[in-house]
Every structure is written in structure tokens, then in C-alpha cells.
Amino acid sequence: MLSGVLSLIVLSVVQLVLVVHVRNILVDSASEGATYAALADRTAADGAARTETLIRRSVSERYAQDVSAEEITVD
């Protein structure tokens, strides 16, 4: 009984760690893409493409399907 509960807890923690890891990779890829798009000779589309490439290389192609970018002006 106790080993079953401990196994369930360990598997839950492992799943949580994997979810947080993938989230951190996605956030880092988005940040890198935004930095790339902010260069003088690049566009928002270039940044989105860079983000998609990083996500595909790091985790899975399915996470890179809905990447979009737009330029905004901050006052």
C-alpha cells in the first residue's frame, strides 16, 4: 500500500518537472526569437521563424504550430 502511494507521488513529481521544463524551453525560445526580431535588419516574421526553429529543435514540432509575432509601439 505504501509503495503504491510513494510510486504515485514520484510519478506525479516527475510529470510536473517535465511540464515545467517544457514550459521553460518555450519561454526561452520566445525570448530568443524576440531578441532576434529586434535586430536592426530583422522583422517580426524573422523572429517568429527563429522561435519555431528553436522549439522544433528542442521539444517537438507540435509545440511550434501556433507561433505568431507582431510589432507594437510602447509609449
mmCIF file with all atom_site columns, N, CA and C in Angstrom:
data_model
loop_
_atom_site.group_PDB
_atom_site.id
_atom_site.type_symbol
_atom_site.label_atom_id
_atom_site.label_alt_id
_atom_site.label_comp_id
_atom_site.label_asym_id
_atom_site.label_entity_id
_atom_site.label_seq_id
_atom_site.pdbx_PDB_ins_code
_atom_site.Cartn_x
_atom_site.Cartn_y
_atom_site.Cartn_z
_atom_site.occupancy
_atom_site.B_iso_or_equiv
_atom_site.pdbx_formal_charge
_atom_site.auth_seq_id
_atom_site.auth_comp_id
_atom_site.auth_asym_id
_atom_site.auth_atom_id
_atom_site.pdbx_PDB_model_num
ATOM 1   N N  . MET A 1 1  ? 0.828  -1.197 0.000   1.00 0.00 ? 1  MET A N  1
ATOM 2   C CA . MET A 1 1  ? 0.000  0.000  0.000   1.00 0.00 ? 1  MET A CA 1
ATOM 3   C C  . MET A 1 1  ? 0.869  1.256  0.000   1.00 0.00 ? 1  MET A C  1
ATOM 4   N N  . LEU A 1 2  ? 1.843  1.296  0.893   1.00 0.00 ? 2  LEU A N  1
ATOM 5   C CA . LEU A 1 2  ? 2.708  2.463  0.987   1.00 0.00 ? 2  LEU A CA 1
ATOM 6   C C  . LEU A 1 2  ? 3.555  2.635  -0.269  1.00 0.00 ? 2  LEU A C  1
ATOM 7   N N  . SER A 1 3  ? 4.033  1.527  -0.829  1.00 0.00 ? 3  SER A N  1
ATOM 8   C CA . SER A 1 3  ? 4.857  1.625  -2.037  1.00 0.00 ? 3  SER A CA 1
ATOM 9   C C  . SER A 1 3  ? 4.035  2.141  -3.215  1.00 0.00 ? 3  SER A C  1
ATOM 10  N N  . GLY A 1 4  ? 2.769  1.798  -3.275  1.00 0.00 ? 4  GLY A N  1
ATOM 11  C CA . GLY A 1 4  ? 1.895  2.306  -4.335  1.00 0.00 ? 4  GLY A CA 1
ATOM 12  C C  . GLY A 1 4  ? 1.701  3.808  -4.239  1.00 0.00 ? 4  GLY A C  1
ATOM 13  N N  . VAL A 1 5  ? 1.495  4.299  -3.033  1.00 0.00 ? 5  VAL A N  1
ATOM 14  C CA . VAL A 1 5  ? 1.328  5.738  -2.815  1.00 0.00 ? 5  VAL A CA 1
ATOM 15  C C  . VAL A 1 5  ? 2.618  6.481  -3.137  1.00 0.00 ? 5  VAL A C  1
ATOM 16  N N  . LEU A 1 6  ? 3.748  5.930  -2.701  1.00 0.00 ? 6  LEU A N  1
ATOM 17  C CA . LEU A 1 6  ? 5.036  6.563  -2.992  1.00 0.00 ? 6  LEU A CA 1
ATOM 18  C C  . LEU A 1 6  ? 5.320  6.580  -4.492  1.00 0.00 ? 6  LEU A C  1
ATOM 19  N N  . SER A 1 7  ? 4.980  5.498  -5.177  1.00 0.00 ? 7  SER A N  1
ATOM 20  C CA . SER A 1 7  ? 5.164  5.452  -6.630  1.00 0.00 ? 7  SER A CA 1
ATOM 21  C C  . SER A 1 7  ? 4.318  6.515  -7.314  1.00 0.00 ? 7  SER A C  1
ATOM 22  N N  . LEU A 1 8  ? 3.093  6.675  -6.874  1.00 0.00 ? 8  LEU A N  1
ATOM 23  C CA . LEU A 1 8  ? 2.204  7.685  -7.443  1.00 0.00 ? 8  LEU A CA 1
ATOM 24  C C  . LEU A 1 8  ? 2.750  9.090  -7.212  1.00 0.00 ? 8  LEU A C  1
ATOM 25  N N  . ILE A 1 9  ? 3.261  9.350  -6.042  1.00 0.00 ? 9  ILE A N  1
ATOM 26  C CA . ILE A 1 9  ? 3.841  10.662 -5.733  1.00 0.00 ? 9  ILE A CA 1
ATOM 27  C C  . ILE A 1 9  ? 5.074  10.921 -6.585  1.00 0.00 ? 9  ILE A C  1
ATOM 28  N N  . VAL A 1 10 ? 5.943  9.927  -6.716  1.00 0.00 ? 10 VAL A N  1
ATOM 29  C CA . VAL A 1 10 ? 7.160  10.092 -7.519  1.00 0.00 ? 10 VAL A CA 1
ATOM 30  C C  . VAL A 1 10 ? 6.808  10.347 -8.980  1.00 0.00 ? 10 VAL A C  1
ATOM 31  N N  . LEU A 1 11 ? 5.877  9.596  -9.527  1.00 0.00 ? 11 LEU A N  1
ATOM 32  C CA . LEU A 1 11 ? 5.477  9.801  -10.917 1.00 0.00 ? 11 LEU A CA 1
ATOM 33  C C  . LEU A 1 11 ? 4.830  11.167 -11.121 1.00 0.00 ? 11 LEU A C  1
ATOM 34  N N  . SER A 1 12 ? 4.068  11.622 -10.161 1.00 0.00 ? 12 SER A N  1
ATOM 35  C CA . SER A 1 12 ? 3.461  12.953 -10.248 1.00 0.00 ? 12 SER A CA 1
ATOM 36  C C  . SER A 1 12 ? 4.524  14.044 -10.250 1.00 0.00 ? 12 SER A C  1
ATOM 37  N N  . VAL A 1 13 ? 5.522  13.900 -9.415  1.00 0.00 ? 13 VAL A N  1
ATOM 38  C CA . VAL A 1 13 ? 6.607  14.885 -9.360  1.00 0.00 ? 13 VAL A CA 1
ATOM 39  C C  . VAL A 1 13 ? 7.398  14.879 -10.663 1.00 0.00 ? 13 VAL A C  1
ATOM 40  N N  . VAL A 1 14 ? 7.674  13.708 -11.209 1.00 0.00 ? 14 VAL A N  1
ATOM 41  C CA . VAL A 1 14 ? 8.402  13.614 -12.483 1.00 0.00 ? 14 VAL A CA 1
ATOM 42  C C  . VAL A 1 14 ? 7.608  14.287 -13.595 1.00 0.00 ? 14 VAL A C  1
ATOM 43  N N  . GLN A 1 15 ? 6.307  14.061 -13.644 1.00 0.00 ? 15 GLN A N  1
ATOM 44  C CA . GLN A 1 15 ? 5.477  14.691 -14.662 1.00 0.00 ? 15 GLN A CA 1
ATOM 45  C C  . GLN A 1 15 ? 5.481  16.208 -14.496 1.00 0.00 ? 15 GLN A C  1
ATOM 46  N N  . LEU A 1 16 ? 5.384  16.693 -13.292 1.00 0.00 ? 16 LEU A N  1
ATOM 47  C CA . LEU A 1 16 ? 5.415  18.131 -13.044 1.00 0.00 ? 16 LEU A CA 1
ATOM 48  C C  . LEU A 1 16 ? 6.739  18.733 -13.487 1.00 0.00 ? 16 LEU A C  1
ATOM 49  N N  . VAL A 1 17 ? 7.828  18.050 -13.199 1.00 0.00 ? 17 VAL A N  1
ATOM 50  C CA . VAL A 1 17 ? 9.152  18.536 -13.600 1.00 0.00 ? 17 VAL A CA 1
ATOM 51  C C  . VAL A 1 17 ? 9.251  18.610 -15.122 1.00 0.00 ? 17 VAL A C  1
ATOM 52  N N  . LEU A 1 18 ? 8.740  17.618 -15.823 1.00 0.00 ? 18 LEU A N  1
ATOM 53  C CA . LEU A 1 18 ? 8.782  17.634 -17.284 1.00 0.00 ? 18 LEU A CA 1
ATOM 54  C C  . LEU A 1 18 ? 7.938  18.765 -17.862 1.00 0.00 ? 18 LEU A C  1
ATOM 55  N N  . VAL A 1 19 ? 6.780  19.001 -17.292 1.00 0.00 ? 19 VAL A N  1
ATOM 56  C CA . VAL A 1 19 ? 5.919  20.092 -17.761 1.00 0.00 ? 19 VAL A CA 1
ATOM 57  C C  . VAL A 1 19 ? 6.603  21.439 -17.560 1.00 0.00 ? 19 VAL A C  1
ATOM 58  N N  . VAL A 1 20 ? 7.194  21.650 -16.416 1.00 0.00 ? 20 VAL A N  1
ATOM 59  C CA . VAL A 1 20 ? 7.888  22.909 -16.140 1.00 0.00 ? 20 VAL A CA 1
ATOM 60  C C  . VAL A 1 20 ? 9.098  23.065 -17.057 1.00 0.00 ? 20 VAL A C  1
ATOM 61  N N  . HIS A 1 21 ? 9.794  21.987 -17.325 1.00 0.00 ? 21 HIS A N  1
ATOM 62  C CA . HIS A 1 21 ? 10.951 22.030 -18.223 1.00 0.00 ? 21 HIS A CA 1
ATOM 63  C C  . HIS A 1 21 ? 10.532 22.446 -19.636 1.00 0.00 ? 21 HIS A C  1
ATOM 64  N N  . VAL A 1 22 ? 9.477  21.849 -20.158 1.00 0.00 ? 22 VAL A N  1
ATOM 65  C CA . VAL A 1 22 ? 8.994  22.206 -21.497 1.00 0.00 ? 22 VAL A CA 1
ATOM 66  C C  . VAL A 1 22 ? 8.531  23.654 -21.518 1.00 0.00 ? 22 VAL A C  1
ATOM 67  N N  . ARG A 1 23 ? 7.846  24.093 -20.485 1.00 0.00 ? 23 ARG A N  1
ATOM 68  C CA . ARG A 1 23 ? 7.400  25.486 -20.410 1.00 0.00 ? 23 ARG A CA 1
ATOM 69  C C  . ARG A 1 23 ? 8.594  26.431 -20.443 1.00 0.00 ? 23 ARG A C  1
ATOM 70  N N  . ASN A 1 24 ? 9.628  26.121 -19.686 1.00 0.00 ? 24 ASN A N  1
ATOM 71  C CA . ASN A 1 24 ? 10.818 26.974 -19.667 1.00 0.00 ? 24 ASN A CA 1
ATOM 72  C C  . ASN A 1 24 ? 11.503 27.015 -21.027 1.00 0.00 ? 24 ASN A C  1
ATOM 73  N N  . ILE A 1 25 ? 11.531 25.899 -21.726 1.00 0.00 ? 25 ILE A N  1
ATOM 74  C CA . ILE A 1 25 ? 12.105 25.878 -23.072 1.00 0.00 ? 25 ILE A CA 1
ATOM 75  C C  . ILE A 1 25 ? 11.293 26.763 -24.009 1.00 0.00 ? 25 ILE A C  1
ATOM 76  N N  . LEU A 1 26 ? 9.972  26.708 -23.921 1.00 0.00 ? 26 LEU A N  1
ATOM 77  C CA . LEU A 1 26 ? 9.124  27.528 -24.785 1.00 0.00 ? 26 LEU A CA 1
ATOM 78  C C  . LEU A 1 26 ? 9.296  29.016 -24.488 1.00 0.00 ? 26 LEU A C  1
ATOM 79  N N  . VAL A 1 27 ? 9.370  29.374 -23.227 1.00 0.00 ? 27 VAL A N  1
ATOM 80  C CA . VAL A 1 27 ? 9.571  30.778 -22.853 1.00 0.00 ? 27 VAL A CA 1
ATOM 81  C C  . VAL A 1 27 ? 10.930 31.273 -23.332 1.00 0.00 ? 27 VAL A C  1
ATOM 82  N N  . ASP A 1 28 ? 11.959 30.463 -23.164 1.00 0.00 ? 28 ASP A N  1
ATOM 83  C CA . ASP A 1 28 ? 13.297 30.843 -23.606 1.00 0.00 ? 28 ASP A CA 1
ATOM 84  C C  . ASP A 1 28 ? 13.356 30.978 -25.124 1.00 0.00 ? 28 ASP A C  1
ATOM 85  N N  . SER A 1 29 ? 12.692 30.088 -25.844 1.00 0.00 ? 29 SER A N  1
ATOM 86  C CA . SER A 1 29 ? 12.661 30.171 -27.306 1.00 0.00 ? 29 SER A CA 1
ATOM 87  C C  . SER A 1 29 ? 11.945 31.435 -27.767 1.00 0.00 ? 29 SER A C  1
ATOM 88  N N  . ALA A 1 30 ? 10.853 31.789 -27.107 1.00 0.00 ? 30 ALA A N  1
ATOM 89  C CA . ALA A 1 30 ? 10.135 33.015 -27.452 1.00 0.00 ? 30 ALA A CA 1
ATOM 90  C C  . ALA A 1 30 ? 10.987 34.245 -27.179 1.00 0.00 ? 30 ALA A C  1
ATOM 91  N N  . SER A 1 31 ? 11.700 34.234 -26.087 1.00 0.00 ? 31 SER A N  1
ATOM 92  C CA . SER A 1 31 ? 12.584 35.353 -25.756 1.00 0.00 ? 31 SER A CA 1
ATOM 93  C C  . SER A 1 31 ? 13.704 35.486 -26.780 1.00 0.00 ? 31 SER A C  1
ATOM 94  N N  . GLU A 1 32 ? 14.297 34.373 -27.153 1.00 0.00 ? 32 GLU A N  1
ATOM 95  C CA . GLU A 1 32 ? 15.368 34.388 -28.154 1.00 0.00 ? 32 GLU A CA 1
ATOM 96  C C  . GLU A 1 32 ? 14.841 34.873 -29.505 1.00 0.00 ? 32 GLU A C  1
ATOM 97  N N  . GLY A 1 33 ? 13.639 34.445 -29.876 1.00 0.00 ? 33 GLY A N  1
ATOM 98  C CA . GLY A 1 33 ? 13.034 34.900 -31.127 1.00 0.00 ? 33 GLY A CA 1
ATOM 99  C C  . GLY A 1 33 ? 12.745 36.390 -31.111 1.00 0.00 ? 33 GLY A C  1
ATOM 100 N N  . ALA A 1 34 ? 12.283 36.907 -29.985 1.00 0.00 ? 34 ALA A N  1
ATOM 101 C CA . ALA A 1 34 ? 12.020 38.345 -29.868 1.00 0.00 ? 34 ALA A CA 1
ATOM 102 C C  . ALA A 1 34 ? 13.312 39.147 -29.946 1.00 0.00 ? 34 ALA A C  1
ATOM 103 N N  . THR A 1 35 ? 14.354 38.641 -29.325 1.00 0.00 ? 35 THR A N  1
ATOM 104 C CA . THR A 1 35 ? 15.652 39.312 -29.396 1.00 0.00 ? 35 THR A CA 1
ATOM 105 C C  . THR A 1 35 ? 16.168 39.325 -30.828 1.00 0.00 ? 35 THR A C  1
ATOM 106 N N  . TYR A 1 36 ? 15.998 38.217 -31.525 1.00 0.00 ? 36 TYR A N  1
ATOM 107 C CA . TYR A 1 36 ? 16.433 38.125 -32.920 1.00 0.00 ? 36 TYR A CA 1
ATOM 108 C C  . TYR A 1 36 ? 15.641 39.096 -33.796 1.00 0.00 ? 36 TYR A C  1
ATOM 109 N N  . ALA A 1 37 ? 14.330 39.203 -33.556 1.00 0.00 ? 37 ALA A N  1
ATOM 110 C CA . ALA A 1 37 ? 13.491 40.105 -34.345 1.00 0.00 ? 37 ALA A CA 1
ATOM 111 C C  . ALA A 1 37 ? 13.808 41.568 -34.066 1.00 0.00 ? 37 ALA A C  1
ATOM 112 N N  . ALA A 1 38 ? 14.359 41.865 -32.905 1.00 0.00 ? 38 ALA A N  1
ATOM 113 C CA . ALA A 1 38 ? 14.655 43.251 -32.533 1.00 0.00 ? 38 ALA A CA 1
ATOM 114 C C  . ALA A 1 38 ? 15.921 43.785 -33.195 1.00 0.00 ? 38 ALA A C  1
ATOM 115 N N  . LEU A 1 39 ? 16.673 42.932 -33.850 1.00 0.00 ? 39 LEU A N  1
ATOM 116 C CA . LEU A 1 39 ? 17.867 43.405 -34.544 1.00 0.00 ? 39 LEU A CA 1
ATOM 117 C C  . LEU A 1 39 ? 17.475 44.351 -35.675 1.00 0.00 ? 39 LEU A C  1
ATOM 118 N N  . ALA A 1 40 ? 18.371 45.236 -36.048 1.00 0.00 ? 40 ALA A N  1
ATOM 119 C CA . ALA A 1 40 ? 18.059 46.307 -36.999 1.00 0.00 ? 40 ALA A CA 1
ATOM 120 C C  . ALA A 1 40 ? 17.604 45.794 -38.362 1.00 0.00 ? 40 ALA A C  1
ATOM 121 N N  . ASP A 1 41 ? 18.158 44.709 -38.830 1.00 0.00 ? 41 ASP A N  1
ATOM 122 C CA . ASP A 1 41 ? 17.827 44.242 -40.174 1.00 0.00 ? 41 ASP A CA 1
ATOM 123 C C  . ASP A 1 41 ? 16.864 43.053 -40.179 1.00 0.00 ? 41 ASP A C  1
ATOM 124 N N  . ARG A 1 42 ? 16.123 42.837 -39.104 1.00 0.00 ? 42 ARG A N  1
ATOM 125 C CA . ARG A 1 42 ? 15.193 41.706 -38.999 1.00 0.00 ? 42 ARG A CA 1
ATOM 126 C C  . ARG A 1 42 ? 13.767 42.196 -38.787 1.00 0.00 ? 42 ARG A C  1
ATOM 127 N N  . THR A 1 43 ? 12.806 41.324 -39.097 1.00 0.00 ? 43 THR A N  1
ATOM 128 C CA . THR A 1 43 ? 11.392 41.649 -38.937 1.00 0.00 ? 43 THR A CA 1
ATOM 129 C C  . THR A 1 43 ? 10.768 40.726 -37.890 1.00 0.00 ? 43 THR A C  1
ATOM 130 N N  . ALA A 1 44 ? 9.506  40.997 -37.576 1.00 0.00 ? 44 ALA A N  1
ATOM 131 C CA . ALA A 1 44 ? 8.785  40.144 -36.630 1.00 0.00 ? 44 ALA A CA 1
ATOM 132 C C  . ALA A 1 44 ? 8.640  38.729 -37.188 1.00 0.00 ? 44 ALA A C  1
ATOM 133 N N  . ALA A 1 45 ? 8.467  38.611 -38.492 1.00 0.00 ? 45 ALA A N  1
ATOM 134 C CA . ALA A 1 45 ? 8.362  37.287 -39.116 1.00 0.00 ? 45 ALA A CA 1
ATOM 135 C C  . ALA A 1 45 ? 9.666  36.498 -38.966 1.00 0.00 ? 45 ALA A C  1
ATOM 136 N N  . ASP A 1 46 ? 10.801 37.194 -39.050 1.00 0.00 ? 46 ASP A N  1
ATOM 137 C CA . ASP A 1 46 ? 12.092 36.529 -38.832 1.00 0.00 ? 46 ASP A CA 1
ATOM 138 C C  . ASP A 1 46 ? 12.187 35.991 -37.404 1.00 0.00 ? 46 ASP A C  1
ATOM 139 N N  . GLY A 1 47 ? 11.710 36.772 -36.454 1.00 0.00 ? 47 GLY A N  1
ATOM 140 C CA . GLY A 1 47 ? 11.722 36.338 -35.061 1.00 0.00 ? 47 GLY A CA 1
ATOM 141 C C  . GLY A 1 47 ? 10.819 35.140 -34.825 1.00 0.00 ? 47 GLY A C  1
ATOM 142 N N  . ALA A 1 48 ? 9.645  35.149 -35.463 1.00 0.00 ? 48 ALA A N  1
ATOM 143 C CA . ALA A 1 48 ? 8.731  34.010 -35.331 1.00 0.00 ? 48 ALA A CA 1
ATOM 144 C C  . ALA A 1 48 ? 9.345  32.751 -35.942 1.00 0.00 ? 48 ALA A C  1
ATOM 145 N N  . ALA A 1 49 ? 10.000 32.909 -37.081 1.00 0.00 ? 49 ALA A N  1
ATOM 146 C CA . ALA A 1 49 ? 10.649 31.761 -37.718 1.00 0.00 ? 49 ALA A CA 1
ATOM 147 C C  . ALA A 1 49 ? 11.777 31.217 -36.843 1.00 0.00 ? 49 ALA A C  1
ATOM 148 N N  . ARG A 1 50 ? 12.533 32.119 -36.233 1.00 0.00 ? 50 ARG A N  1
ATOM 149 C CA . ARG A 1 50 ? 13.621 31.700 -35.332 1.00 0.00 ? 50 ARG A CA 1
ATOM 150 C C  . ARG A 1 50 ? 13.054 30.954 -34.124 1.00 0.00 ? 50 ARG A C  1
ATOM 151 N N  . THR A 1 51 ? 11.952 31.455 -33.579 1.00 0.00 ? 51 THR A N  1
ATOM 152 C CA . THR A 1 51 ? 11.302 30.797 -32.447 1.00 0.00 ? 51 THR A CA 1
ATOM 153 C C  . THR A 1 51 ? 10.827 29.399 -32.827 1.00 0.00 ? 51 THR A C  1
ATOM 154 N N  . GLU A 1 52 ? 10.190 29.280 -33.993 1.00 0.00 ? 52 GLU A N  1
ATOM 155 C CA . GLU A 1 52 ? 9.723  27.972 -34.457 1.00 0.00 ? 52 GLU A CA 1
ATOM 156 C C  . GLU A 1 52 ? 10.881 26.989 -34.592 1.00 0.00 ? 52 GLU A C  1
ATOM 157 N N  . THR A 1 53 ? 11.984 27.457 -35.151 1.00 0.00 ? 53 THR A N  1
ATOM 158 C CA . THR A 1 53 ? 13.155 26.596 -35.324 1.00 0.00 ? 53 THR A CA 1
ATOM 159 C C  . THR A 1 53 ? 13.685 26.111 -33.978 1.00 0.00 ? 53 THR A C  1
ATOM 160 N N  . LEU A 1 54 ? 13.793 27.021 -33.030 1.00 0.00 ? 54 LEU A N  1
ATOM 161 C CA . LEU A 1 54 ? 14.300 26.642 -31.708 1.00 0.00 ? 54 LEU A CA 1
ATOM 162 C C  . LEU A 1 54 ? 13.382 25.643 -31.012 1.00 0.00 ? 54 LEU A C  1
ATOM 163 N N  . ILE A 1 55 ? 12.085 25.847 -31.130 1.00 0.00 ? 55 ILE A N  1
ATOM 164 C CA . ILE A 1 55 ? 11.129 24.937 -30.492 1.00 0.00 ? 55 ILE A CA 1
ATOM 165 C C  . ILE A 1 55 ? 11.193 23.562 -31.145 1.00 0.00 ? 55 ILE A C  1
ATOM 166 N N  . ARG A 1 56 ? 11.253 23.528 -32.475 1.00 0.00 ? 56 ARG A N  1
ATOM 167 C CA . ARG A 1 56 ? 11.330 22.237 -33.170 1.00 0.00 ? 56 ARG A CA 1
ATOM 168 C C  . ARG A 1 56 ? 12.592 21.467 -32.793 1.00 0.00 ? 56 ARG A C  1
ATOM 169 N N  . ARG A 1 57 ? 13.692 22.173 -32.639 1.00 0.00 ? 57 ARG A N  1
ATOM 170 C CA . ARG A 1 57 ? 14.945 21.510 -32.275 1.00 0.00 ? 57 ARG A CA 1
ATOM 171 C C  . ARG A 1 57 ? 14.940 21.034 -30.821 1.00 0.00 ? 57 ARG A C  1
ATOM 172 N N  . SER A 1 58 ? 14.233 21.740 -29.960 1.00 0.00 ? 58 SER A N  1
ATOM 173 C CA . SER A 1 58 ? 14.299 21.454 -28.527 1.00 0.00 ? 58 SER A CA 1
ATOM 174 C C  . SER A 1 58 ? 13.281 20.428 -28.055 1.00 0.00 ? 58 SER A C  1
ATOM 175 N N  . VAL A 1 59 ? 12.020 20.611 -28.431 1.00 0.00 ? 59 VAL A N  1
ATOM 176 C CA . VAL A 1 59 ? 10.998 19.717 -27.886 1.00 0.00 ? 59 VAL A CA 1
ATOM 177 C C  . VAL A 1 59 ? 10.301 18.930 -28.989 1.00 0.00 ? 59 VAL A C  1
ATOM 178 N N  . SER A 1 60 ? 9.309  19.520 -29.611 1.00 0.00 ? 60 SER A N  1
ATOM 179 C CA . SER A 1 60 ? 8.542  18.802 -30.621 1.00 0.00 ? 60 SER A CA 1
ATOM 180 C C  . SER A 1 60 ? 7.945  19.795 -31.606 1.00 0.00 ? 60 SER A C  1
ATOM 181 N N  . GLU A 1 61 ? 7.690  19.315 -32.799 1.00 0.00 ? 61 GLU A N  1
ATOM 182 C CA . GLU A 1 61 ? 7.132  20.182 -33.827 1.00 0.00 ? 61 GLU A CA 1
ATOM 183 C C  . GLU A 1 61 ? 5.715  20.641 -33.482 1.00 0.00 ? 61 GLU A C  1
ATOM 184 N N  . ARG A 1 62 ? 4.980  19.851 -32.751 1.00 0.00 ? 62 ARG A N  1
ATOM 185 C CA . ARG A 1 62 ? 3.593  20.225 -32.448 1.00 0.00 ? 62 ARG A CA 1
ATOM 186 C C  . ARG A 1 62 ? 3.503  21.469 -31.565 1.00 0.00 ? 62 ARG A C  1
ATOM 187 N N  . TYR A 1 63 ? 4.538  21.753 -30.787 1.00 0.00 ? 63 TYR A N  1
ATOM 188 C CA . TYR A 1 63 ? 4.538  22.956 -29.962 1.00 0.00 ? 63 TYR A CA 1
ATOM 189 C C  . TYR A 1 63 ? 4.831  24.210 -30.781 1.00 0.00 ? 63 TYR A C  1
ATOM 190 N N  . ALA A 1 64 ? 5.353  24.051 -31.989 1.00 0.00 ? 64 ALA A N  1
ATOM 191 C CA . ALA A 1 64 ? 5.736  25.193 -32.818 1.00 0.00 ? 64 ALA A CA 1
ATOM 192 C C  . ALA A 1 64 ? 4.674  25.551 -33.851 1.00 0.00 ? 64 ALA A C  1
ATOM 193 N N  . GLN A 1 65 ? 3.501  24.977 -33.775 1.00 0.00 ? 65 GLN A N  1
ATOM 194 C CA . GLN A 1 65 ? 2.481  25.194 -34.798 1.00 0.00 ? 65 GLN A CA 1
ATOM 195 C C  . GLN A 1 65 ? 1.816  26.561 -34.714 1.00 0.00 ? 65 GLN A C  1
ATOM 196 N N  . ASP A 1 66 ? 1.681  27.129 -33.546 1.00 0.00 ? 66 ASP A N  1
ATOM 197 C CA . ASP A 1 66 ? 0.913  28.365 -33.377 1.00 0.00 ? 66 ASP A CA 1
ATOM 198 C C  . ASP A 1 66 ? 1.776  29.562 -33.007 1.00 0.00 ? 66 ASP A C  1
ATOM 199 N N  . VAL A 1 67 ? 2.992  29.616 -33.505 1.00 0.00 ? 67 VAL A N  1
ATOM 200 C CA . VAL A 1 67 ? 3.875  30.741 -33.205 1.00 0.00 ? 67 VAL A CA 1
ATOM 201 C C  . VAL A 1 67 ? 3.468  31.922 -34.078 1.00 0.00 ? 67 VAL A C  1
ATOM 202 N N  . SER A 1 68 ? 3.317  33.081 -33.458 1.00 0.00 ? 68 SER A N  1
ATOM 203 C CA . SER A 1 68 ? 3.000  34.300 -34.208 1.00 0.00 ? 68 SER A CA 1
ATOM 204 C C  . SER A 1 68 ? 3.760  35.465 -33.589 1.00 0.00 ? 68 SER A C  1
ATOM 205 N N  . ALA A 1 69 ? 3.874  36.530 -34.365 1.00 0.00 ? 69 ALA A N  1
ATOM 206 C CA . ALA A 1 69 ? 4.587  37.711 -33.874 1.00 0.00 ? 69 ALA A CA 1
ATOM 207 C C  . ALA A 1 69 ? 3.949  38.958 -34.460 1.00 0.00 ? 69 ALA A C  1
ATOM 208 N N  . GLU A 1 70 ? 4.001  40.033 -33.702 1.00 0.00 ? 70 GLU A N  1
ATOM 209 C CA . GLU A 1 70 ? 3.516  41.321 -34.191 1.00 0.00 ? 70 GLU A CA 1
ATOM 210 C C  . GLU A 1 70 ? 4.351  42.420 -33.558 1.00 0.00 ? 70 GLU A C  1
ATOM 211 N N  . GLU A 1 71 ? 4.461  43.507 -34.275 1.00 0.00 ? 71 GLU A N  1
ATOM 212 C CA . GLU A 1 71 ? 5.210  44.648 -33.764 1.00 0.00 ? 71 GLU A CA 1
ATOM 213 C C  . GLU A 1 71 ? 4.269  45.560 -32.992 1.00 0.00 ? 71 GLU A C  1
ATOM 214 N N  . ILE A 1 72 ? 4.737  46.060 -31.858 1.00 0.00 ? 72 ILE A N  1
ATOM 215 C CA . ILE A 1 72 ? 3.959  47.007 -31.067 1.00 0.00 ? 72 ILE A CA 1
ATOM 216 C C  . ILE A 1 72 ? 4.837  48.203 -30.740 1.00 0.00 ? 72 ILE A C  1
ATOM 217 N N  . THR A 1 73 ? 4.191  49.302 -30.448 1.00 0.00 ? 73 THR A N  1
ATOM 218 C CA . THR A 1 73 ? 4.899  50.508 -30.045 1.00 0.00 ? 73 THR A CA 1
ATOM 219 C C  . THR A 1 73 ? 4.564  50.789 -28.589 1.00 0.00 ? 73 THR A C  1
ATOM 220 N N  . VAL A 1 74 ? 5.583  50.954 -27.787 1.00 0.00 ? 74 VAL A N  1
ATOM 221 C CA . VAL A 1 74 ? 5.404  51.245 -26.370 1.00 0.00 ? 74 VAL A CA 1
ATOM 222 C C  . VAL A 1 74 ? 5.666  52.726 -26.162 1.00 0.00 ? 74 VAL A C  1
ATOM 223 N N  . ASP A 1 75 ? 4.713  53.396 -25.562 1.00 0.00 ? 75 ASP A N  1
ATOM 224 C CA . ASP A 1 75 ? 4.866  54.844 -25.328 1.00 0.00 ? 75 ASP A CA 1
ATOM 225 C C  . ASP A 1 75 ? 5.692  55.124 -24.111 1.00 0.00 ? 75 ASP A C  1
#
